[in-house]
Coordinates of C-alpha atoms and ligand atoms in Angstrom, one line a residue:
M5 CA 176.6 113.5 158.9
I6 CA 174.5 116.4 157.7
K7 CA 171.3 114.6 158.9
K8 CA 172.9 114.2 162.3
L9 CA 173.8 117.9 162.4
I10 CA 170.3 118.9 161.5
R11 CA 168.9 116.6 164.1
K12 CA 171.3 118.1 166.6
I13 CA 170.3 121.7 165.8
L14 CA 166.6 120.8 165.9
G15 CA 167.1 118.8 169.1
T16 CA 165.0 116.1 167.6
K17 CA 165.6 112.5 166.9
S18 CA 164.1 111.6 163.7
K19 CA 162.2 112.9 160.6
A20 CA 158.9 112.2 162.1
A21 CA 159.7 114.0 165.3
R22 CA 160.1 117.2 163.5
D23 CA 156.4 117.5 163.2
A24 CA 155.4 115.6 166.3
N25 CA 151.8 116.7 165.8
T26 CA 151.2 114.7 162.7
P27 CA 151.7 111.0 162.8
V28 CA 152.9 108.8 160.1
V29 CA 150.0 106.5 159.3
L30 CA 150.7 102.9 158.3
G31 CA 148.2 100.5 156.9
P32 CA 148.3 96.8 157.4
E33 CA 150.5 96.0 154.4
A34 CA 153.1 98.6 155.7
H35 CA 153.2 97.5 159.3
G36 CA 152.5 93.8 158.8
I37 CA 150.8 93.2 162.1
D38 CA 149.2 89.8 162.4
P39 CA 145.7 90.6 163.8
R40 CA 145.5 87.2 165.4
L41 CA 148.1 88.3 167.9
L42 CA 145.5 90.8 169.3
S43 CA 143.4 89.8 172.3
N44 CA 139.7 89.7 171.9
N45 CA 139.3 91.8 175.1
A46 CA 141.6 94.5 173.7
I47 CA 139.3 94.7 170.7
R48 CA 136.2 94.7 172.9
V49 CA 137.5 97.7 174.8
T50 CA 138.5 99.7 171.8
S51 CA 135.3 99.0 169.9
A52 CA 133.1 99.8 172.9
L53 CA 134.9 103.1 173.3
Q54 CA 134.7 103.9 169.6
E55 CA 131.0 103.0 169.4
A56 CA 130.4 105.5 172.2
G57 CA 132.1 108.1 170.0
Y58 CA 135.5 108.2 171.5
E59 CA 138.9 107.5 170.1
A60 CA 140.6 104.4 171.3
F61 CA 143.9 102.6 170.5
V62 CA 146.1 99.9 171.7
V63 CA 149.3 101.6 172.8
G64 CA 152.8 101.3 174.1
G65 CA 154.5 97.9 174.7
A66 CA 151.7 96.0 173.0
V67 CA 152.1 97.8 169.7
R68 CA 155.8 97.3 169.9
D69 CA 155.4 93.6 170.5
L70 CA 152.8 93.3 167.7
L71 CA 155.2 95.0 165.3
L72 CA 157.9 92.5 166.4
G73 CA 155.5 89.6 165.8
V74 CA 155.4 88.8 169.4
K75 CA 152.1 88.1 171.3
P76 CA 151.8 90.9 173.9
K77 CA 151.6 89.8 177.5
D78 CA 149.1 92.6 178.2
F79 CA 147.3 95.3 176.4
D80 CA 147.1 99.0 177.3
I81 CA 144.5 101.2 175.8
A82 CA 144.7 104.9 175.2
T83 CA 141.6 107.0 174.7
N84 CA 140.3 110.6 174.7
A85 CA 137.5 109.6 177.0
T86 CA 137.9 110.6 180.6
P87 CA 138.2 107.9 183.3
E88 CA 134.5 108.6 184.3
Q89 CA 133.4 108.2 180.8
V90 CA 135.4 105.0 180.4
K91 CA 134.0 103.5 183.6
R92 CA 130.4 104.0 182.5
L93 CA 130.9 101.8 179.4
F94 CA 132.0 98.6 181.2
R95 CA 130.4 96.4 183.7
R96 CA 133.6 95.7 185.7
A97 CA 135.7 98.8 185.5
F98 CA 137.5 100.5 188.4
I99 CA 139.1 103.9 188.5
I100 CA 142.4 103.6 190.3
G101 CA 145.2 106.1 191.1
K102 CA 144.8 109.2 193.1
R103 CA 146.8 111.7 191.1
F104 CA 146.5 110.4 187.6
Q105 CA 143.5 108.2 187.3
I106 CA 143.4 105.3 185.0
V107 CA 140.7 102.7 184.6
H108 CA 141.1 98.9 185.1
V109 CA 138.7 97.1 182.9
M110 CA 138.2 93.4 183.8
F111 CA 137.0 90.5 181.8
G112 CA 137.3 87.4 184.0
N113 CA 140.9 87.4 185.1
D114 CA 142.0 89.5 182.2
L115 CA 142.8 93.1 183.1
L116 CA 143.2 95.9 180.6
E117 CA 144.5 99.3 181.6
V118 CA 142.7 102.2 179.9
T119 CA 144.4 105.6 180.1
T120 CA 143.2 108.9 179.0
F121 CA 145.7 110.8 176.7
R122 CA 148.1 112.7 178.9
G123 CA 149.3 116.2 178.3
T124 CA 152.9 117.0 178.0
T125 CA 154.9 117.9 181.2
S126 CA 154.3 121.5 181.8
A127 CA 157.3 123.6 182.7
N128 CA 155.7 124.4 186.0
A129 CA 154.9 120.9 187.0
P130 CA 156.1 120.3 190.6
K131 CA 159.6 118.7 190.7
D132 CA 162.0 117.6 193.4
E133 CA 165.3 119.4 193.9
H134 CA 167.0 117.2 191.2
G135 CA 164.3 117.9 188.6
R136 CA 162.3 114.8 189.0
V137 CA 158.7 115.4 188.1
L138 CA 156.5 114.7 191.1
R139 CA 153.1 115.3 189.8
D140 CA 151.8 115.8 186.3
N141 CA 148.2 114.9 185.7
T142 CA 146.8 116.9 182.9
F143 CA 144.9 115.3 180.1
G144 CA 146.0 116.1 176.5
S145 CA 145.9 115.3 172.9
Q146 CA 147.1 112.1 171.4
A147 CA 150.2 113.9 170.0
E148 CA 151.0 115.1 173.5
D149 CA 150.4 111.7 174.9
A150 CA 152.9 110.3 172.4
E151 CA 155.5 112.9 173.3
R152 CA 155.6 112.0 177.0
R153 CA 156.1 108.3 176.4
D154 CA 159.6 107.1 176.9
F155 CA 161.0 105.5 173.7
T156 CA 160.0 105.9 170.1
I157 CA 159.2 102.2 169.9
N158 CA 156.8 102.6 172.8
A159 CA 154.9 105.5 171.4
M160 CA 152.8 104.1 168.7
Y161 CA 149.0 103.6 168.5
Y162 CA 147.2 100.8 166.8
N163 CA 143.5 101.0 165.9
P164 CA 142.2 97.4 165.5
A165 CA 139.1 98.7 163.7
N166 CA 140.9 100.0 160.6
Q167 CA 144.2 98.3 161.4
Q168 CA 146.2 101.5 161.2
V169 CA 149.3 102.3 163.2
L170 CA 149.9 105.9 164.1
D171 CA 153.6 106.7 164.6
Y172 CA 154.6 110.2 165.9
H173 CA 158.3 109.7 166.6
G174 CA 159.8 107.4 164.0
G175 CA 159.1 104.3 166.1
I176 CA 158.6 102.1 163.1
E177 CA 162.1 103.0 161.7
D178 CA 163.6 102.3 165.1
I179 CA 161.9 99.0 165.4
R180 CA 163.2 98.0 162.0
A181 CA 166.7 99.2 162.9
K182 CA 166.4 97.5 166.4
T183 CA 167.2 100.8 168.1
L184 CA 166.1 102.2 171.4
R185 CA 165.8 105.9 171.1
I186 CA 164.4 108.1 173.8
I187 CA 161.8 110.8 172.8
G188 CA 163.1 114.3 173.4
K189 CA 166.3 115.3 175.0
P190 CA 167.8 112.4 176.8
E191 CA 169.1 114.4 179.8
E192 CA 165.8 116.1 180.3
R193 CA 163.9 112.9 180.1
Y194 CA 166.1 111.0 182.6
R195 CA 166.0 114.0 184.9
E196 CA 162.2 114.0 184.9
D197 CA 162.1 110.3 185.6
P198 CA 165.4 108.5 186.3
V199 CA 163.6 105.1 186.1
R200 CA 163.8 105.5 182.3
M201 CA 167.4 104.6 182.6
L202 CA 166.5 101.2 184.0
R203 CA 163.8 100.8 181.4
V204 CA 166.2 101.4 178.5
V205 CA 168.5 98.7 179.9
R206 CA 165.6 96.3 180.3
F207 CA 164.3 96.8 176.8
A208 CA 167.8 96.6 175.3
A209 CA 168.4 93.3 177.0
K210 CA 165.0 91.9 176.4
L211 CA 164.5 92.9 172.8
K212 CA 168.2 92.6 171.9
F213 CA 168.1 96.2 170.6
S214 CA 171.0 98.6 170.7
I215 CA 170.8 101.8 172.5
E216 CA 171.1 104.8 170.2
Q217 CA 174.3 106.8 171.0
E218 CA 172.7 109.9 172.4
T219 CA 170.1 107.9 174.3
G220 CA 172.9 106.0 176.1
A221 CA 175.4 108.7 176.5
P222 CA 174.1 110.4 179.6
I223 CA 173.3 107.3 181.6
K224 CA 176.7 106.8 183.2
V225 CA 176.8 110.3 184.5
M226 CA 173.1 110.5 185.5
A227 CA 172.9 107.0 187.1
P228 CA 173.0 108.4 190.7
L229 CA 169.7 110.2 190.2
I230 CA 168.0 106.8 190.7
N231 CA 168.8 107.2 194.4
N232 CA 166.1 109.9 194.6
V233 CA 163.4 107.8 193.2
P234 CA 161.0 106.3 195.8
A235 CA 162.1 102.8 196.7
A236 CA 158.8 101.2 195.8
R237 CA 159.1 102.4 192.2
V238 CA 162.6 101.2 191.8
F239 CA 161.6 97.9 193.3
D240 CA 158.8 97.5 190.8
E241 CA 161.1 98.2 187.9
M242 CA 163.7 95.9 189.3
L243 CA 161.1 93.2 189.5
K244 CA 160.1 93.7 185.9
L245 CA 163.7 93.5 185.0
L246 CA 164.3 90.3 186.9
M247 CA 161.1 88.7 185.7
S248 CA 161.6 89.7 182.1
G249 CA 162.9 86.3 181.1
H250 CA 166.2 88.0 180.4
A251 CA 167.3 88.7 183.9
L252 CA 170.9 87.7 183.4
A253 CA 171.2 89.8 180.2
C254 CA 169.6 92.7 182.0
L255 CA 172.0 92.6 184.9
Q256 CA 175.0 92.4 182.5
Q257 CA 173.7 95.3 180.6
L258 CA 173.2 97.3 183.8
R259 CA 176.8 96.7 184.6
K260 CA 177.8 97.7 181.1
E261 CA 176.0 101.0 181.5
G262 CA 177.5 101.6 184.9
L263 CA 174.1 101.5 186.4
H264 CA 174.8 98.9 189.0
H265 CA 177.2 100.9 191.0
G266 CA 175.7 102.8 193.9
L267 CA 172.4 102.3 192.2
L268 CA 171.1 99.7 194.5
P269 CA 172.9 98.0 197.2
L270 CA 171.4 94.8 195.9
L271 CA 173.2 95.1 192.6
D272 CA 176.5 96.0 194.1
V273 CA 176.2 92.8 196.0
V274 CA 175.0 90.7 193.2
L275 CA 177.4 91.8 190.5
E276 CA 180.5 92.2 192.5
Q277 CA 180.6 89.3 194.8
P278 CA 183.0 86.8 193.3
M279 CA 181.9 84.1 195.7
G280 CA 178.3 84.2 194.8
F281 CA 178.7 84.8 191.1
K282 CA 178.1 81.2 190.1
F283 CA 175.2 80.9 192.4
V284 CA 173.5 84.0 191.1
T285 CA 174.1 83.1 187.5
L286 CA 172.5 79.7 188.1
A287 CA 169.6 81.3 189.9
L288 CA 168.9 83.8 187.1
D289 CA 169.3 81.2 184.4
S290 CA 166.7 79.0 186.0
T291 CA 164.4 82.0 186.6
D292 CA 164.7 82.9 182.9
A293 CA 164.1 79.3 181.9
R294 CA 161.0 79.2 184.1
I295 CA 159.6 82.3 182.6
H296 CA 160.2 81.0 179.1
A297 CA 158.4 77.8 180.0
G298 CA 155.4 79.8 181.2
K299 CA 156.0 78.9 184.9
T300 CA 155.6 81.3 187.8
V301 CA 158.6 82.8 189.6
S302 CA 158.3 83.9 193.2
P303 CA 159.9 87.2 193.9
G304 CA 160.9 85.9 197.3
F305 CA 162.8 83.1 195.8
L306 CA 164.5 85.4 193.4
F307 CA 165.6 87.9 196.0
A308 CA 166.6 85.2 198.4
S309 CA 168.9 83.9 195.7
L310 CA 170.3 87.2 194.8
L311 CA 171.2 87.9 198.4
W312 CA 172.2 84.5 199.6
H313 CA 175.9 85.0 199.5
Q314 CA 175.7 88.2 201.5
V315 CA 173.7 86.2 204.1
L316 CA 176.4 83.4 204.0
E317 CA 179.1 85.9 204.7
K318 CA 177.4 87.5 207.6
W319 CA 176.3 84.1 208.9
E320 CA 179.9 83.0 209.1
A321 CA 180.9 86.2 210.7
Y322 CA 178.3 85.8 213.5
R323 CA 179.3 82.2 214.0
A324 CA 183.0 83.2 214.2
A325 CA 181.9 85.7 216.8
G326 CA 180.5 82.9 218.9
E327 CA 176.8 82.8 218.0
Q328 CA 175.1 79.5 217.6
T329 CA 174.3 78.3 214.1
I330 CA 170.6 79.1 213.9
P331 CA 170.5 82.4 215.8
A332 CA 173.5 83.4 213.7
L333 CA 171.6 82.7 210.5
H334 CA 168.7 84.8 211.7
L335 CA 170.9 87.7 212.7
A336 CA 172.5 87.5 209.2
A337 CA 169.1 87.5 207.6
D338 CA 168.0 90.5 209.7
D339 CA 171.1 92.4 208.6
V340 CA 170.7 91.7 205.0
L341 CA 167.0 92.4 204.9
D342 CA 167.4 95.6 206.8
S343 CA 170.1 96.9 204.5
Q344 CA 168.1 96.1 201.4
T345 CA 164.7 97.1 202.6
E346 CA 165.7 100.7 203.0
K347 CA 166.5 101.2 199.3
L348 CA 164.4 98.5 197.8
A349 CA 161.2 98.6 199.7
L350 CA 161.0 94.9 199.8
Q351 CA 157.5 94.2 200.6
R352 CA 156.8 92.4 203.9
K353 CA 155.6 89.2 202.2
I354 CA 158.6 89.0 200.0
G355 CA 160.9 89.6 203.0
S356 CA 159.2 86.8 205.0
D357 CA 159.4 84.4 202.1
M358 CA 163.1 85.1 201.8
R359 CA 163.6 84.5 205.5
D360 CA 161.7 81.2 205.3
I361 CA 163.8 80.0 202.4
W362 CA 167.1 80.9 204.2
A363 CA 166.0 79.6 207.6
M364 CA 165.1 76.2 206.0
Q365 CA 168.6 75.6 204.7
P366 CA 170.3 74.3 207.8
R367 CA 167.3 72.0 208.4
F368 CA 168.2 70.1 205.2
E369 CA 171.4 69.0 207.0
R370 CA 169.4 67.1 209.6
R371 CA 168.5 63.8 208.0
T372 CA 167.7 61.8 211.0
G373 CA 164.6 60.8 213.0
K374 CA 161.5 62.8 212.2
A375 CA 163.3 65.9 211.0
P376 CA 163.1 65.2 207.3
H377 CA 159.4 64.4 207.4
K378 CA 158.7 67.6 209.3
L379 CA 160.7 69.6 206.8
L380 CA 158.8 68.0 204.0
E381 CA 155.5 69.3 205.5
H382 CA 156.9 72.9 205.6
Q383 CA 154.6 75.2 203.7
R384 CA 157.5 76.4 201.6
F385 CA 159.3 73.2 201.3
R386 CA 159.4 73.2 197.5
A387 CA 161.1 76.7 197.4
G388 CA 163.6 75.7 200.1
Y389 CA 164.4 72.5 198.3
D390 CA 164.8 74.2 194.9
F391 CA 167.1 76.6 196.7
L392 CA 169.1 73.8 198.2
L393 CA 169.6 72.3 194.7
L394 CA 171.0 75.6 193.5
R395 CA 173.4 75.6 196.3
C396 CA 174.5 72.1 195.3
A397 CA 174.8 73.0 191.6
S398 CA 176.9 76.1 192.4
G399 CA 179.3 74.0 194.3
E400 CA 178.6 75.7 197.6
I401 CA 177.6 72.4 199.3
D402 CA 178.0 68.8 198.7
A403 CA 175.8 67.6 195.8
E404 CA 175.0 64.4 197.7
I405 CA 172.7 66.4 200.0
G406 CA 170.6 67.5 197.1
E407 CA 170.5 64.0 195.6
W408 CA 169.4 62.6 198.9
W409 CA 166.6 65.1 199.2
T410 CA 165.5 64.5 195.7
A411 CA 165.2 60.8 196.4
F412 CA 163.5 61.4 199.7
Y413 CA 161.0 63.8 198.1
E414 CA 160.1 61.4 195.3
S415 CA 160.0 58.2 197.4
D416 CA 157.2 56.3 199.1
E417 CA 157.1 56.0 202.9
A418 CA 159.1 52.7 203.1
S419 CA 162.0 54.0 200.9
R420 CA 162.0 57.2 202.9
E421 CA 162.8 55.2 206.1
D422 CA 165.7 53.5 204.2
L423 CA 167.0 56.8 203.1
I424 CA 166.9 58.1 206.7
S425 CA 168.8 55.1 208.0
S426 CA 171.4 55.4 205.2
A427 CA 171.9 59.1 206.0
S428 CA 172.3 58.4 209.7
Q429 CA 175.6 56.8 209.1
P430 CA 178.7 59.0 209.2
S431 CA 177.0 62.2 208.4
G432 CA 179.8 64.3 207.2
G433 CA 177.4 67.1 207.9
G434 CA 178.2 68.9 211.1
A435 CA 176.3 71.8 212.4
G436 CA 175.6 74.7 210.1
G437 CA 174.3 73.6 206.8
A438 CA 176.0 76.2 204.8
K439 CA 179.4 75.7 206.0
R440 CA 181.5 76.0 203.0
K441 CA 183.3 72.8 203.6
R442 CA 185.4 73.0 200.6
G443 CA 186.3 76.5 201.0
P444 CA 189.7 76.2 202.5
R445 CA 190.7 73.5 200.1
R446 CA 190.3 75.7 197.2
G447 CA 193.2 77.9 197.5
G448 CA 193.0 81.3 195.9
R449 CA 189.3 81.1 194.9
N450 CA 188.5 83.8 197.4
R451 CA 189.9 86.4 195.2
S452 CA 189.4 85.0 191.8
G453 CA 186.1 86.4 190.6
G454 CA 183.7 83.7 189.5
G455 CA 186.5 81.2 189.5
R456 CA 184.9 78.6 191.6
G457 CA 182.3 78.0 189.0
D458 CA 184.8 76.4 186.7
E459 CA 185.4 73.4 188.8
G460 CA 183.8 70.5 187.2
S461 CA 180.3 70.9 188.6
G462 CA 178.0 71.4 185.7
P463 CA 175.1 73.8 185.8
D464 CA 172.7 71.0 186.1
N465 CA 171.5 70.0 189.5
A466 CA 171.9 66.4 188.7
A467 CA 175.4 66.7 187.1
P468 CA 177.8 67.0 190.0
A469 CA 177.1 63.6 191.3
H470 CA 180.7 62.9 192.0
D471 CA 183.5 64.9 193.4
G472 CA 181.0 67.3 194.9
G473 CA 182.3 67.0 198.4
G474 CA 185.6 67.6 200.0
D475 CA 186.2 64.8 202.2
Ligands
ATP506 P1 156.4 95.6 179.0 O1 156.3 94.7 177.8 O2 157.6 95.3 179.8 O3 155.1 95.7 179.8 P2 155.8 98.3 178.2 O4 156.4 99.2 177.2 O5 154.4 97.9 178.0 O6 156.7 97.0 178.4 P3 154.9 99.4 180.7 O7 155.7 99.7 181.9 O8 153.8 98.4 180.7 O9 156.0 99.0 179.6 O10 154.4 100.8 180.2 C1 153.4 101.0 179.1 C2 153.8 102.2 178.3 O11 153.7 103.4 179.1 C3 155.2 102.2 177.7 O12 155.2 101.5 176.5 C4 155.4 103.7 177.5 O13 154.8 104.1 176.4 C5 154.7 104.3 178.7 N1 155.7 104.4 179.9 C6 155.8 103.6 180.9 N2 156.7 104.0 181.8 C7 157.1 105.2 181.3 C8 158.0 106.2 181.8 N3 158.7 106.0 182.9 N4 158.2 107.3 181.1 C9 157.5 107.5 180.0 N5 156.6 106.6 179.5 C10 156.4 105.5 180.1
MG507 MG1 153.1 96.8 179.4

């Protein structure tokens, strides 16, 4: 209680933060980092800088992961050398960024980001009318650099040479207590950069940490500030969130924090559409599984999945208004892409991938003549086919179609012809692949959130072999 009161009076978050200029120094036995988790290239960069007389540390997420015993996926380096000085030391080093320059050091395909210590945000840094810091590019001391990082667990420095961790803000305690605590006054830090609200959610879900009470408290109220952040930045952060290997947990956490509402049209759609709930859950599950298996995930596929049920709804509406199946699908895709692009800055490439995947869907219904062969040659067949399987698994369409395509895809030429002739019998298809044939049969599902997922079809693509289709 008393401790809490003192913290409140001081406006600080932990013992260490009271003297934020002097770090707690931890040796190898205290922090227990396994040096084998470090990449050779990270050591190459820090030692080259140190040999040239500069300070250099591994910093941020990599130190956090090392302390958690996890192999970091990338290494950021912090130094007191200026970008020019850094560049001179490496053969393949590129200064990037206009406002605040950082250096990309490359070894083969491995990229390390080297950043000069930043100064703390000065009171007169330019801000927008909501208090978001627009520009802030001063260099500073290591202590200042630590202070402007987001969370205590992300503000530690590791020196591979002497294996010491420098901790300015009680990060080590918070790691041990599995706590996410923002550095400084939460309201101020969210106002400076509202993206930090998304970051806290991502880290909480990914690391399974809890959000310290004062860190979490302002989020519900401040969530709308995200709307003023440039779309491209929000998009980058959303992508990180969705590709974190914990996408589903992240989205659930966003909802818990009240961050999905009005935050992004995308999330409103995704989290509040009863019809698409099962589909989205499956899509995110399989994305998470792919990431854990070390496979790639295409952002186009991901966003195509997240928005599919919005497309379906509009597609049906256009058809009901008399449009033909295919033009109706394109109109629906246009609508959805337009409405999402505004806020989300969907890059052109991602948008066109999404459109390809959607546009392929009705073509899976045509299983006669040359059509299936042509589709198989489509550049993005695999993505379209995976998407089809998700639609089957979610119960949106008949599982039989997915099974047929799996057989077709995996067969030799002769068996393919057999498959085509077997499919040419009573098709059961009808125009418009995504017609929710079973919809009307399932009384009441329209309003029961997520209810349709409970009907027998397992999450596995192969599972709903039977009873998939309404007759
Ligand atoms: P991940 O493992 O997801 O990459 P990370 O912590 O490394 O997590 P990055 O986005 O790579 O996240 O950022 C690197 C470091 O830069 C963070 O650890 C943090 O110290 C600092 N940082 C990043 N974004 C912000 C921000 N919005 N405000 C303050 N500090 C930030
Ligand atoms: Mg990182």
